[in-house]
Tab-separated table of C-alpha atoms and ligand atoms in Angstrom:
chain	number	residue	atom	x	y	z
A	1	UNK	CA	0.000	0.000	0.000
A	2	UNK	CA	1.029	3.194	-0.950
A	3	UNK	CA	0.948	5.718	2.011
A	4	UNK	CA	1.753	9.180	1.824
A	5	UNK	CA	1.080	11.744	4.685
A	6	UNK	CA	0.469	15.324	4.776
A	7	UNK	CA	3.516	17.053	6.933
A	8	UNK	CA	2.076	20.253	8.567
A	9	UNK	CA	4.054	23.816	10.195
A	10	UNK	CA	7.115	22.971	12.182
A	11	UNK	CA	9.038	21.349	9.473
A	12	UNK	CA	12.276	22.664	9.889
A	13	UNK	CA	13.587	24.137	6.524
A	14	UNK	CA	16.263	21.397	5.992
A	15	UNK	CA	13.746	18.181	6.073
A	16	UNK	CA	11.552	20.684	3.944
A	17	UNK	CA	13.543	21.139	1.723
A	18	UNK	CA	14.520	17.376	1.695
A	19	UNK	CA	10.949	16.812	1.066
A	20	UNK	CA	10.902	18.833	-1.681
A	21	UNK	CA	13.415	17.697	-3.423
A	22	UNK	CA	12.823	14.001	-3.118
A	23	UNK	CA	9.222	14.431	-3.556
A	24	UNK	CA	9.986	16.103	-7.461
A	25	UNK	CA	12.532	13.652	-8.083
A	26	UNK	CA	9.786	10.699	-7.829
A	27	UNK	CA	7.382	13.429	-9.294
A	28	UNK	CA	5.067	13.931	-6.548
A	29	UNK	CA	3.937	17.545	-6.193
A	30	UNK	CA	5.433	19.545	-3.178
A	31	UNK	CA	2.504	22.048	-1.949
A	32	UNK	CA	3.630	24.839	-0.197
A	33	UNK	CA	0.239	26.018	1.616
A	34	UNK	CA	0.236	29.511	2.599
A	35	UNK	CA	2.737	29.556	5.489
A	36	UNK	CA	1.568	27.009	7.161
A	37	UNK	CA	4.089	24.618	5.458
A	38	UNK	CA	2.363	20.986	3.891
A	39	UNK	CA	4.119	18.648	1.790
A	40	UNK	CA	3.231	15.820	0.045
A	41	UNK	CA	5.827	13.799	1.223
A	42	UNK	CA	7.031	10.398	-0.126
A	43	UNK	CA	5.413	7.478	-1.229
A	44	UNK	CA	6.520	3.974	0.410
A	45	UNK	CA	9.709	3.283	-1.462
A	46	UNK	CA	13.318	1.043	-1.523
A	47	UNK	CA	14.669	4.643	-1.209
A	48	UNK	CA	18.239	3.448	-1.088
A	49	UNK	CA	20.756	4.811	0.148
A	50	UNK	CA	22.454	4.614	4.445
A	51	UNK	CA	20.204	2.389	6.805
A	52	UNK	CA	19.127	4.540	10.551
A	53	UNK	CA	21.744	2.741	12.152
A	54	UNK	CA	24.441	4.204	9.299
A	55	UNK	CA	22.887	7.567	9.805
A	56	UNK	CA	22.714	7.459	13.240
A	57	UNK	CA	26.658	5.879	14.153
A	58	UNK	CA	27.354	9.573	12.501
A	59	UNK	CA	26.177	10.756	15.461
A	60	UNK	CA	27.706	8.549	17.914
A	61	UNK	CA	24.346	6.554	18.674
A	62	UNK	CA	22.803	3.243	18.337
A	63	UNK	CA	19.762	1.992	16.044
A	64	UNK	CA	18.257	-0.764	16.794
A	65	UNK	CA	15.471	-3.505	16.440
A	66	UNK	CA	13.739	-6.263	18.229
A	67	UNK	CA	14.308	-9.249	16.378
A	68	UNK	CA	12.308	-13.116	16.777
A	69	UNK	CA	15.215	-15.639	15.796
A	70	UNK	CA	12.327	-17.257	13.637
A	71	UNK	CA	12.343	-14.372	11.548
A	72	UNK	CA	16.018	-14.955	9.984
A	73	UNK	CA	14.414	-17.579	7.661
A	74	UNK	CA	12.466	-14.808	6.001
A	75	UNK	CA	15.992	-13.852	3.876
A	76	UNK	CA	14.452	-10.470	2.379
A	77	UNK	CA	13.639	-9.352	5.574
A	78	UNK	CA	16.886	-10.397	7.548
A	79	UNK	CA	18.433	-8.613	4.720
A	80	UNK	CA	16.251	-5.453	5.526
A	81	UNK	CA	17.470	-5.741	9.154
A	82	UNK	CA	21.481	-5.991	7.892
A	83	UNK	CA	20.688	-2.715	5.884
A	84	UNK	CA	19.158	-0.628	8.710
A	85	UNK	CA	20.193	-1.985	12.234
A	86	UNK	CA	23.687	-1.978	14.191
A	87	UNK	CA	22.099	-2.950	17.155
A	88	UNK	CA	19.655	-6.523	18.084
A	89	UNK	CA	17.138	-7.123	20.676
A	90	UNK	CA	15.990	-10.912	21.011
A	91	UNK	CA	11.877	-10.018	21.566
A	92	UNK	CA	12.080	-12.958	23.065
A	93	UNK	CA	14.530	-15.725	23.135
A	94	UNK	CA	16.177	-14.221	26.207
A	95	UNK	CA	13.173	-14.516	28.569
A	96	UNK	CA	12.427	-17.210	31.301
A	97	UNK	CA	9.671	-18.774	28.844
A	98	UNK	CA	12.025	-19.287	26.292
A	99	UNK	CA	14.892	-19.696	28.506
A	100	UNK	CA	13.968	-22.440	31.225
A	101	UNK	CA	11.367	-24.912	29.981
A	102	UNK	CA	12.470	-26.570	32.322
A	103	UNK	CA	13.428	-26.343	36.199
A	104	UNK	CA	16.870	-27.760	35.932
A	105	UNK	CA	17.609	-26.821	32.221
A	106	UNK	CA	18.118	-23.940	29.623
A	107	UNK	CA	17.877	-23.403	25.990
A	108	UNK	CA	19.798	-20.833	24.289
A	109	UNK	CA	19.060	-21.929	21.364
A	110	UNK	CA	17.136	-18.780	20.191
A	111	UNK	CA	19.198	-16.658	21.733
A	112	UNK	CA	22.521	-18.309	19.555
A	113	UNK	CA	20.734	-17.917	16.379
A	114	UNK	CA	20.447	-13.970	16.808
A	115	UNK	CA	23.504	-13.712	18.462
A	116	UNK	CA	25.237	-15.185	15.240
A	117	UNK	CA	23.511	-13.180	13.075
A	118	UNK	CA	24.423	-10.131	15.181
A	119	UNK	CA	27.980	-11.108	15.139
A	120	UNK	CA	28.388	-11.891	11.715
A	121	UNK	CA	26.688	-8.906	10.692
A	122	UNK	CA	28.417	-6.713	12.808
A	123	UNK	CA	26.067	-5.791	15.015
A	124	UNK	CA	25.644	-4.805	18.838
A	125	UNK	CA	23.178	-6.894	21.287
A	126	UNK	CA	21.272	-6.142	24.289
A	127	UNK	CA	19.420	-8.400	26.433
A	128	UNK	CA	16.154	-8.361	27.520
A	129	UNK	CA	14.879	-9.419	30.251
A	130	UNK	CA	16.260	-11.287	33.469
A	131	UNK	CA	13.254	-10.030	35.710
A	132	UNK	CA	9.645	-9.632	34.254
A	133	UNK	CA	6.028	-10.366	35.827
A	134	UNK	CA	4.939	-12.053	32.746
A	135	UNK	CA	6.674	-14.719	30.085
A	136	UNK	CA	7.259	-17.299	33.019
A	137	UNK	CA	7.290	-20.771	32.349
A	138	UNK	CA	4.637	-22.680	33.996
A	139	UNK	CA	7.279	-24.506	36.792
A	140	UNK	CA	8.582	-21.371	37.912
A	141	UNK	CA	5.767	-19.736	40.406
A	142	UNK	CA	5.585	-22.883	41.877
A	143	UNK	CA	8.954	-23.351	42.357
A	144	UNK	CA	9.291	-19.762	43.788
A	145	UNK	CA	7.326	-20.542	46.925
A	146	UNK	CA	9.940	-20.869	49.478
A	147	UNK	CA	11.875	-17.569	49.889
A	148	UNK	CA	15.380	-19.327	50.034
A	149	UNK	CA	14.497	-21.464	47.140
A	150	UNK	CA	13.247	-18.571	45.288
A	151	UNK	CA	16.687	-16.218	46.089
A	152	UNK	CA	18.709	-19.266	44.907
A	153	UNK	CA	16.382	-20.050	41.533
A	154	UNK	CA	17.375	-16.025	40.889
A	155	UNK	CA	20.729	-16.230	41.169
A	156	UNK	CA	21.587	-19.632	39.464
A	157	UNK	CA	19.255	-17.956	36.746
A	158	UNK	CA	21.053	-14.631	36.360
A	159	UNK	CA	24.715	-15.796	37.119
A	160	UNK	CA	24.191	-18.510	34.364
A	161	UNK	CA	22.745	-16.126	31.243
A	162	UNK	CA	25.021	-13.341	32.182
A	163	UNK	CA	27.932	-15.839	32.148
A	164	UNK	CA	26.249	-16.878	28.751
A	165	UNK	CA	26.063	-13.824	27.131
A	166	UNK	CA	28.932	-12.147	28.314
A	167	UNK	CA	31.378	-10.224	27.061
A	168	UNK	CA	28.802	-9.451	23.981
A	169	UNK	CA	26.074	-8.405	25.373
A	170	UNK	CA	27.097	-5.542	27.569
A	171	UNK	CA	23.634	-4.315	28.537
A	172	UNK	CA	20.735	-5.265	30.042
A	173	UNK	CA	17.052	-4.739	30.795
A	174	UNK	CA	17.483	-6.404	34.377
A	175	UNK	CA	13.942	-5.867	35.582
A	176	UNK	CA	10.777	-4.690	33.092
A	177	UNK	CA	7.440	-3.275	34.146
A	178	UNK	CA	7.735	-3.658	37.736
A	179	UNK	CA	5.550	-0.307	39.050
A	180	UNK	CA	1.489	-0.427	38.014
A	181	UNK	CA	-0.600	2.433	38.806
A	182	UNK	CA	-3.705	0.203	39.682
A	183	UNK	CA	-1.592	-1.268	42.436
A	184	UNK	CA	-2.855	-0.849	46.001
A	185	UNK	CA	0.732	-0.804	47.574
A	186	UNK	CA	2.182	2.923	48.512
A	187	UNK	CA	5.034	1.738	46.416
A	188	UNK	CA	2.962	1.567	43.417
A	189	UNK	CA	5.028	-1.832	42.980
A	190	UNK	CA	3.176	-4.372	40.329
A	191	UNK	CA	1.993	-7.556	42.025
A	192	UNK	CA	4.460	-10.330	40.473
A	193	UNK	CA	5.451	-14.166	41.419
A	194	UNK	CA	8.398	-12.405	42.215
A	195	UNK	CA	7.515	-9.866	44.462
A	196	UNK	CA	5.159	-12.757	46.085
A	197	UNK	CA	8.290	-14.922	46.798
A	198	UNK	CA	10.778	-11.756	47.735
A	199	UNK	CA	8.882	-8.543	48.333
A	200	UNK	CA	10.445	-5.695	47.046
A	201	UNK	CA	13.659	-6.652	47.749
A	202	UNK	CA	13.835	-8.950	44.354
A	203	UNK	CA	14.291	-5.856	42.472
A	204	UNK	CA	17.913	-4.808	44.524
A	205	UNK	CA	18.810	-8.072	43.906
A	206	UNK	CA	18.301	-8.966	40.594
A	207	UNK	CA	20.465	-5.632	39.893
A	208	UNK	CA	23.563	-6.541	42.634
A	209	UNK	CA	23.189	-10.121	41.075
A	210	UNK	CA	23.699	-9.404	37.274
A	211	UNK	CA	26.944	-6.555	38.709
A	212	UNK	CA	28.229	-9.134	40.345
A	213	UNK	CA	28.316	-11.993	37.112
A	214	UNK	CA	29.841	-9.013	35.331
A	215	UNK	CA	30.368	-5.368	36.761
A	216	UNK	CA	30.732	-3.964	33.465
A	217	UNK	CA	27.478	-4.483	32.312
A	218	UNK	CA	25.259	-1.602	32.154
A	219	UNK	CA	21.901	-2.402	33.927
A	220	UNK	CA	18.746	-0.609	32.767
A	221	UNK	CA	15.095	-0.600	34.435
A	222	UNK	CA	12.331	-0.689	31.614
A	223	UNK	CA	9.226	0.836	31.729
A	224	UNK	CA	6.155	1.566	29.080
A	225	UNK	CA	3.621	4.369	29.293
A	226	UNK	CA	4.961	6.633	31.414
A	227	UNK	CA	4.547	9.892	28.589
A	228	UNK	CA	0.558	8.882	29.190
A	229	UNK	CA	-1.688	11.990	30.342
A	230	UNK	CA	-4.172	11.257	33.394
A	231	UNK	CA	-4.082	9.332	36.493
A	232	UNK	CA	-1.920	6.747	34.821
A	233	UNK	CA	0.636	8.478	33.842
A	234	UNK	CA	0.760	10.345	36.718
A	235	UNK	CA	0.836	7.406	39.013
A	236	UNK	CA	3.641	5.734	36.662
A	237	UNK	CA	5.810	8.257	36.778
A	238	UNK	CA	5.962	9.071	40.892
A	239	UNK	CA	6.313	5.118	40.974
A	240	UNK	CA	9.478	4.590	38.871
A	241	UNK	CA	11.029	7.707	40.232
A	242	UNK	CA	10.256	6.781	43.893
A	243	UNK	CA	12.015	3.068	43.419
A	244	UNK	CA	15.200	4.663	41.272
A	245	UNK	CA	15.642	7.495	43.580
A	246	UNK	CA	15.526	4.409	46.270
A	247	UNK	CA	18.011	2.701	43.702
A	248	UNK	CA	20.245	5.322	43.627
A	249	UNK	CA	19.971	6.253	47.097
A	250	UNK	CA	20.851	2.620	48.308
A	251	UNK	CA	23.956	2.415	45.781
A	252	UNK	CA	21.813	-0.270	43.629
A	253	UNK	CA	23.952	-0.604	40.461
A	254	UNK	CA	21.159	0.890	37.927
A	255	UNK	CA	22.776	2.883	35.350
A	256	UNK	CA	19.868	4.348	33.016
A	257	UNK	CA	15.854	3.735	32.124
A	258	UNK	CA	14.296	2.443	29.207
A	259	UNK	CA	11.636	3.903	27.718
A	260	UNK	CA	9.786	1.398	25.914
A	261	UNK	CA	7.980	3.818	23.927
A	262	UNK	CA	5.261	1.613	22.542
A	263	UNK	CA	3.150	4.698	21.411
A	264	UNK	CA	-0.567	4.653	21.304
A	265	UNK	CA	-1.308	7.014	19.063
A	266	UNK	CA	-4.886	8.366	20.559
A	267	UNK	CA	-3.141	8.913	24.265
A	268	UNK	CA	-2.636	12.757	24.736
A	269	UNK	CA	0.844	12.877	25.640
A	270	UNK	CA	1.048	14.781	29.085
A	271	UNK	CA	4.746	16.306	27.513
A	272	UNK	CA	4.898	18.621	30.096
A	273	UNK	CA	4.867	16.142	33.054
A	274	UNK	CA	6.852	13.610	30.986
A	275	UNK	CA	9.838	16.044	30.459
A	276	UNK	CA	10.118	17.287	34.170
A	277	UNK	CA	10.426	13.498	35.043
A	278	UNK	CA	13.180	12.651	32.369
A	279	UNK	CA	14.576	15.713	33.954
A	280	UNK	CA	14.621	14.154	37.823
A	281	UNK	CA	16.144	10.915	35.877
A	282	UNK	CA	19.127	12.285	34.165
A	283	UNK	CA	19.442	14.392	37.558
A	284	UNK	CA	20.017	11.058	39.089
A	285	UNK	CA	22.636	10.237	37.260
A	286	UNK	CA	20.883	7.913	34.735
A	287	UNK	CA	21.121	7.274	31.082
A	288	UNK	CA	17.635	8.045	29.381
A	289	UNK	CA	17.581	5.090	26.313
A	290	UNK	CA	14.669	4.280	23.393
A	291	UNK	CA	13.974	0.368	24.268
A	292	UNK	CA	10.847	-0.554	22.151
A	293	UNK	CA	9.699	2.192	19.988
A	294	UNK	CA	6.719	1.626	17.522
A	295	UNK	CA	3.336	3.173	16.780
A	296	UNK	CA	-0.512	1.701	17.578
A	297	UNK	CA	-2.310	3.530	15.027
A	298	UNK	CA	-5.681	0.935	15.857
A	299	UNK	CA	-7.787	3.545	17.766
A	300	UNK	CA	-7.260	6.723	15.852
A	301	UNK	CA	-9.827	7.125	13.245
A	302	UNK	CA	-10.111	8.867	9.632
A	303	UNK	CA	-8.393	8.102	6.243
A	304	UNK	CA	-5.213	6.210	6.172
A	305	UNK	CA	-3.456	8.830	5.141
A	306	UNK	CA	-5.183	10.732	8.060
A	307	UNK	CA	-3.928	7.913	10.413
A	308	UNK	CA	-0.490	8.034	8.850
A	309	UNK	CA	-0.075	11.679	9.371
A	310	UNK	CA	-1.781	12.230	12.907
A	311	UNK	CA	0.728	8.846	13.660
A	312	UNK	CA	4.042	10.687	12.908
A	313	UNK	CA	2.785	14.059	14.347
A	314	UNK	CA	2.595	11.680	17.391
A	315	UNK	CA	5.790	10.311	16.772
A	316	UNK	CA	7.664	13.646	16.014
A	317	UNK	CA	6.409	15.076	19.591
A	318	UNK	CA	7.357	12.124	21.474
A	319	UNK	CA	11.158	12.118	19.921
A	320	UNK	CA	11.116	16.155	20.386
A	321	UNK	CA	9.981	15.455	24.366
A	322	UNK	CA	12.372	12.594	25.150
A	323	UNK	CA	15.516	14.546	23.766
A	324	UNK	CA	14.568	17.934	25.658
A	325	UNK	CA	16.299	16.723	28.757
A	326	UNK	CA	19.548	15.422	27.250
A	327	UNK	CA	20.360	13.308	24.748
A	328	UNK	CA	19.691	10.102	23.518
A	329	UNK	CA	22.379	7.331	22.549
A	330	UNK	CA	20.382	4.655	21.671
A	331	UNK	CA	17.229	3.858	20.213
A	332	UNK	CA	15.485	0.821	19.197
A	333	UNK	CA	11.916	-0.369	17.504
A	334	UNK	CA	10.087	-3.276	18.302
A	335	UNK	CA	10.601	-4.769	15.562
A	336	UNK	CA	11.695	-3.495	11.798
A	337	UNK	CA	8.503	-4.116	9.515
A	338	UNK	CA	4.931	-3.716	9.852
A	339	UNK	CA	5.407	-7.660	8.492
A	340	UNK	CA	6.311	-8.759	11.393
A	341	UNK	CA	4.823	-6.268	14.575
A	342	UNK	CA	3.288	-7.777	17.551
A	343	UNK	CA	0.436	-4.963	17.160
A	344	UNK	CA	-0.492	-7.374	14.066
A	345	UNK	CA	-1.448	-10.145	17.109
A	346	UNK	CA	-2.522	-7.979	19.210
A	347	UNK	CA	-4.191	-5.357	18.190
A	348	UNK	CA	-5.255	-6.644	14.742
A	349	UNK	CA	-3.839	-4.191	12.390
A	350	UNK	CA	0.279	-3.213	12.700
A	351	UNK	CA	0.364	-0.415	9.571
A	352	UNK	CA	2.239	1.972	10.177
A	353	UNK	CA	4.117	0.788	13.298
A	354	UNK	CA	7.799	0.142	12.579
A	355	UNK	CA	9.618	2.187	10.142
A	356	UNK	CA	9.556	-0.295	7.364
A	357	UNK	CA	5.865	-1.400	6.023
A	358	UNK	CA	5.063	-4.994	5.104
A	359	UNK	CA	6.609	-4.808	1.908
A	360	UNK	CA	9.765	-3.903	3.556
A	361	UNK	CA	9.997	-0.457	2.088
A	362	UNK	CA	10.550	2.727	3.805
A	363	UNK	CA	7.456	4.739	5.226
A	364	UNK	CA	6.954	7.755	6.718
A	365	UNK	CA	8.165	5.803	10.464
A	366	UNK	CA	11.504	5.849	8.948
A	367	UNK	CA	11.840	9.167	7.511
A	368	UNK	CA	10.569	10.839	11.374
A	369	UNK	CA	13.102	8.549	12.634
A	370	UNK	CA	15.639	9.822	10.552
A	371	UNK	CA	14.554	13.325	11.110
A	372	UNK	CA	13.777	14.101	14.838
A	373	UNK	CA	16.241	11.443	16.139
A	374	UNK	CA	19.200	10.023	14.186
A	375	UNK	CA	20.242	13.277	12.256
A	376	UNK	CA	19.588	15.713	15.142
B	401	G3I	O1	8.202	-19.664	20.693
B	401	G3I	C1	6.867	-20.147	20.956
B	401	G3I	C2	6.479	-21.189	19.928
B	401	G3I	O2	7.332	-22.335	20.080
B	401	G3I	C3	5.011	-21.584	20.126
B	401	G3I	O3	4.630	-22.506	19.105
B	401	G3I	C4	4.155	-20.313	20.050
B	401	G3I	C5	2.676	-20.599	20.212
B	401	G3I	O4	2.419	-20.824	21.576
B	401	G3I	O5	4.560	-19.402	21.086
B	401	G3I	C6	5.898	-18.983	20.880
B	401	G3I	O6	6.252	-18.090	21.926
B	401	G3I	C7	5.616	-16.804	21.816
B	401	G3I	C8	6.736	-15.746	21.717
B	401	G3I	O7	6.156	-14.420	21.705
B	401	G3I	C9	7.583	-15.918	20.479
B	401	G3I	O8	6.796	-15.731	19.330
B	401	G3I	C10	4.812	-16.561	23.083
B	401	G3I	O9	3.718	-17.463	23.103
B	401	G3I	C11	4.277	-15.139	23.085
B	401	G3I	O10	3.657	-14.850	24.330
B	401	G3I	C12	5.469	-14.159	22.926
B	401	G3I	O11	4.918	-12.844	22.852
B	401	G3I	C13	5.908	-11.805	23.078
B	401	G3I	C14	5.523	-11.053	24.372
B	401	G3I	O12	6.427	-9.947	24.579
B	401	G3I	C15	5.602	-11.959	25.592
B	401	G3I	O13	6.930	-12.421	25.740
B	401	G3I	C16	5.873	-10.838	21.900
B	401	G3I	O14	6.335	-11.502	20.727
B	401	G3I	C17	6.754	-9.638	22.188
B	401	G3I	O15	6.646	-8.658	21.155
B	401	G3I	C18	6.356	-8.980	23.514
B	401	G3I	O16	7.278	-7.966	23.777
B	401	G3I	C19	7.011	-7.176	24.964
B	401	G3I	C20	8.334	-6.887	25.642
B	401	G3I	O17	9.003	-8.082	25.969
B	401	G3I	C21	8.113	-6.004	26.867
B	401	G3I	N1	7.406	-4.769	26.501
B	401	G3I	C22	6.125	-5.010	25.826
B	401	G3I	C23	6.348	-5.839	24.560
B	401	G3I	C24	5.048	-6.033	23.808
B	401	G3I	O18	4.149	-6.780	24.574
């Protein structure tokens, strides 16, 4: 599908002018519309030409994708991730479900297959994640019923990934989604098998446990929705800063927060709120990273085009907000292609999510991308 967009006022002049030019060369009209600037901008295309991760290492930073080791055996789209990414994610080969089928066993089988690719590609890896609420196996909640049991499960589990991963992956998303707003504890804390089995103390631990397999790692605390508006956001927000300021405070070895970033589009984005927070972050000391960046364009309504534009207004906002406190090293999607989005399971309909569209060709995604984050 072709999609084009409608661009409206802030452009600066340079990606205007970009616009222009490209959109003549592949003779679409550019409309200038009485000062407030529009412009037809590109159709889907195999623009060629450097990948976001080329245009971004020009900058010193990191682009990068969430990758399913199954999806190597699609060779046009592997190919697509060799062109555009310098950086993998396994979405989720490097989780306890993949990981430990098994009480006394575990399978890195997923996790070898990316990490080969990654290697002979060139690229960097992250992990993700040692420490979630959800992707458990089925033996493990069980198994976590007896505090001591559950402290040693932990640390057999982290010592032995870290020691599997190590030295090339050199970060990691340690613990993921552990504050909920609709929780009824004054630590806004998520309930979890592991804060059943350890209390809050599981999330100290998990961090000193992964320094201590390898203190060079740089250990990250990930987090979605905390640029929502209302209640939610609001609640999100005083709960991740109240347990990294407790972090920090305690000399837990956090080093930055992930943003995942998974942007639903119809949210008003409280920007205001959200950039006084990644302000009390960075004062902390901590790295502000792009973990899981893509768009949910399911509940807007309107033309395509309508959704496409409204999408990367979104988009453009968010990337402006996130970079007003300091910059950003490293960003990554959730994936490359709208072939292959987990907003295709989930919410039915993934156009428009990743910066590549089904057909593996560049969209307007990768062209905001380039614009408000990897050229800046
Ligand atoms: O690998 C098995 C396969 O053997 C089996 O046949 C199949 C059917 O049951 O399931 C496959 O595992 C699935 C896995 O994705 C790999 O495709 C799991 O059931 C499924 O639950 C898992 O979903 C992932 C989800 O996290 C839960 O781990 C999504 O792909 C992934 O995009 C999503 O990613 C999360 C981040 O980790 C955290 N932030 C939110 C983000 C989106 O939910």
């Amino acid at each position: 599908m072709h999609s084009r967009y409608l661009l409206e006022k802030n452009l600066t002049r340079r990606v205007l002018l970009r616009g222009v030019a490209q959109a003549s060369m592949l003779g679409l009209a550019g409309i200038g519309l009485n000062g407030c600037v529009g412009i037809l901008l590109l159709a889907n295309s195999e623009i060629t030409g450097p990948g976001l991760g080329a245009i971004a290492g020009r900058k010193g930073r990191l682009y990068g994708v969430a990758l399913q080791s199954s999806h190597l055996d699609d060779a046009d789209f592997a190919a697509a991730v060799k062109s555009e990414a310098t950086l993998l994610v396994p979405e989720s080969e490097l989780k306890w479900e993949a990981l430990r089928p098994a009480p006394g066993t575990f399978d890195f089988s997923g996790y070898r297959r990316l990490a080969a690719f990654a290697q002979e590609n060139g690229m960097q890896m992250r992990g993700h994640t040692l420490v979630w609420y959800y992707a458990n196996p089925p033996w493990l909640e069980h198994a976590l019923k007896d505090r001591r049991a559950a402290e040693k499960i932990l640390a057999t589990h982290i010592e032995r990934v870290i020691g599997e991963t190590s030295p090339f992956i050199r970060q990691w998303d340690v613990v993921n989604e552990a504050v909920h707003p609709s929780s009824t504890r004054g630590d806004v804390l998520r309930p979890s098998i592991w804060l059943d089995a350890l209390g809050p103390s599981y999330i100290p631990l998990a961090y000193r446990l992964a320094h201590e397999a390898n203190p060079d790692l740089e250990l990250v605390y990930n987090e979605y929705g905390l640029e929502w508006d209302g209640i939610y956001g609001r609640r999100k927000r005083d709960g991740v800063l109240r347990l990294l300021e407790k972090m920090v405070a305690e000399g837990v070895p956090v080093h930055a927060l992930g943003l995942q970033s998974h942007l639903r589009c119809h949210r008003p984005l409280d920007t205001d709120a959200f950039t006084a927070f990644l302000e009390r972050v960075r004062e902390m000391g901590l790295k502000v990273y792009v973990t899981e960046f893509d768009l949910d364009l399911s509940v807007l309504s309107g033309t395509a085009a309508d959704k496409i534009r409204i999408a990367q207004n979104y988009a453009a906002a968010y990337l402006d907000a996130v970079q007003l406190s300091g910059d950003v090293r490293m960003l990554l999607t959730w994936g490359l292609s709208d072939r292959y989005s987990w907003l295709g399971s989930v919410r039915g309909d993934s156009t428009g999510a990743l910066p590549l569209d089904a057909d593996l060709r560049r969209g307007p995604l990768w062209e905001t991308l380039r614009d408000r984050w990897a050229e800046v």
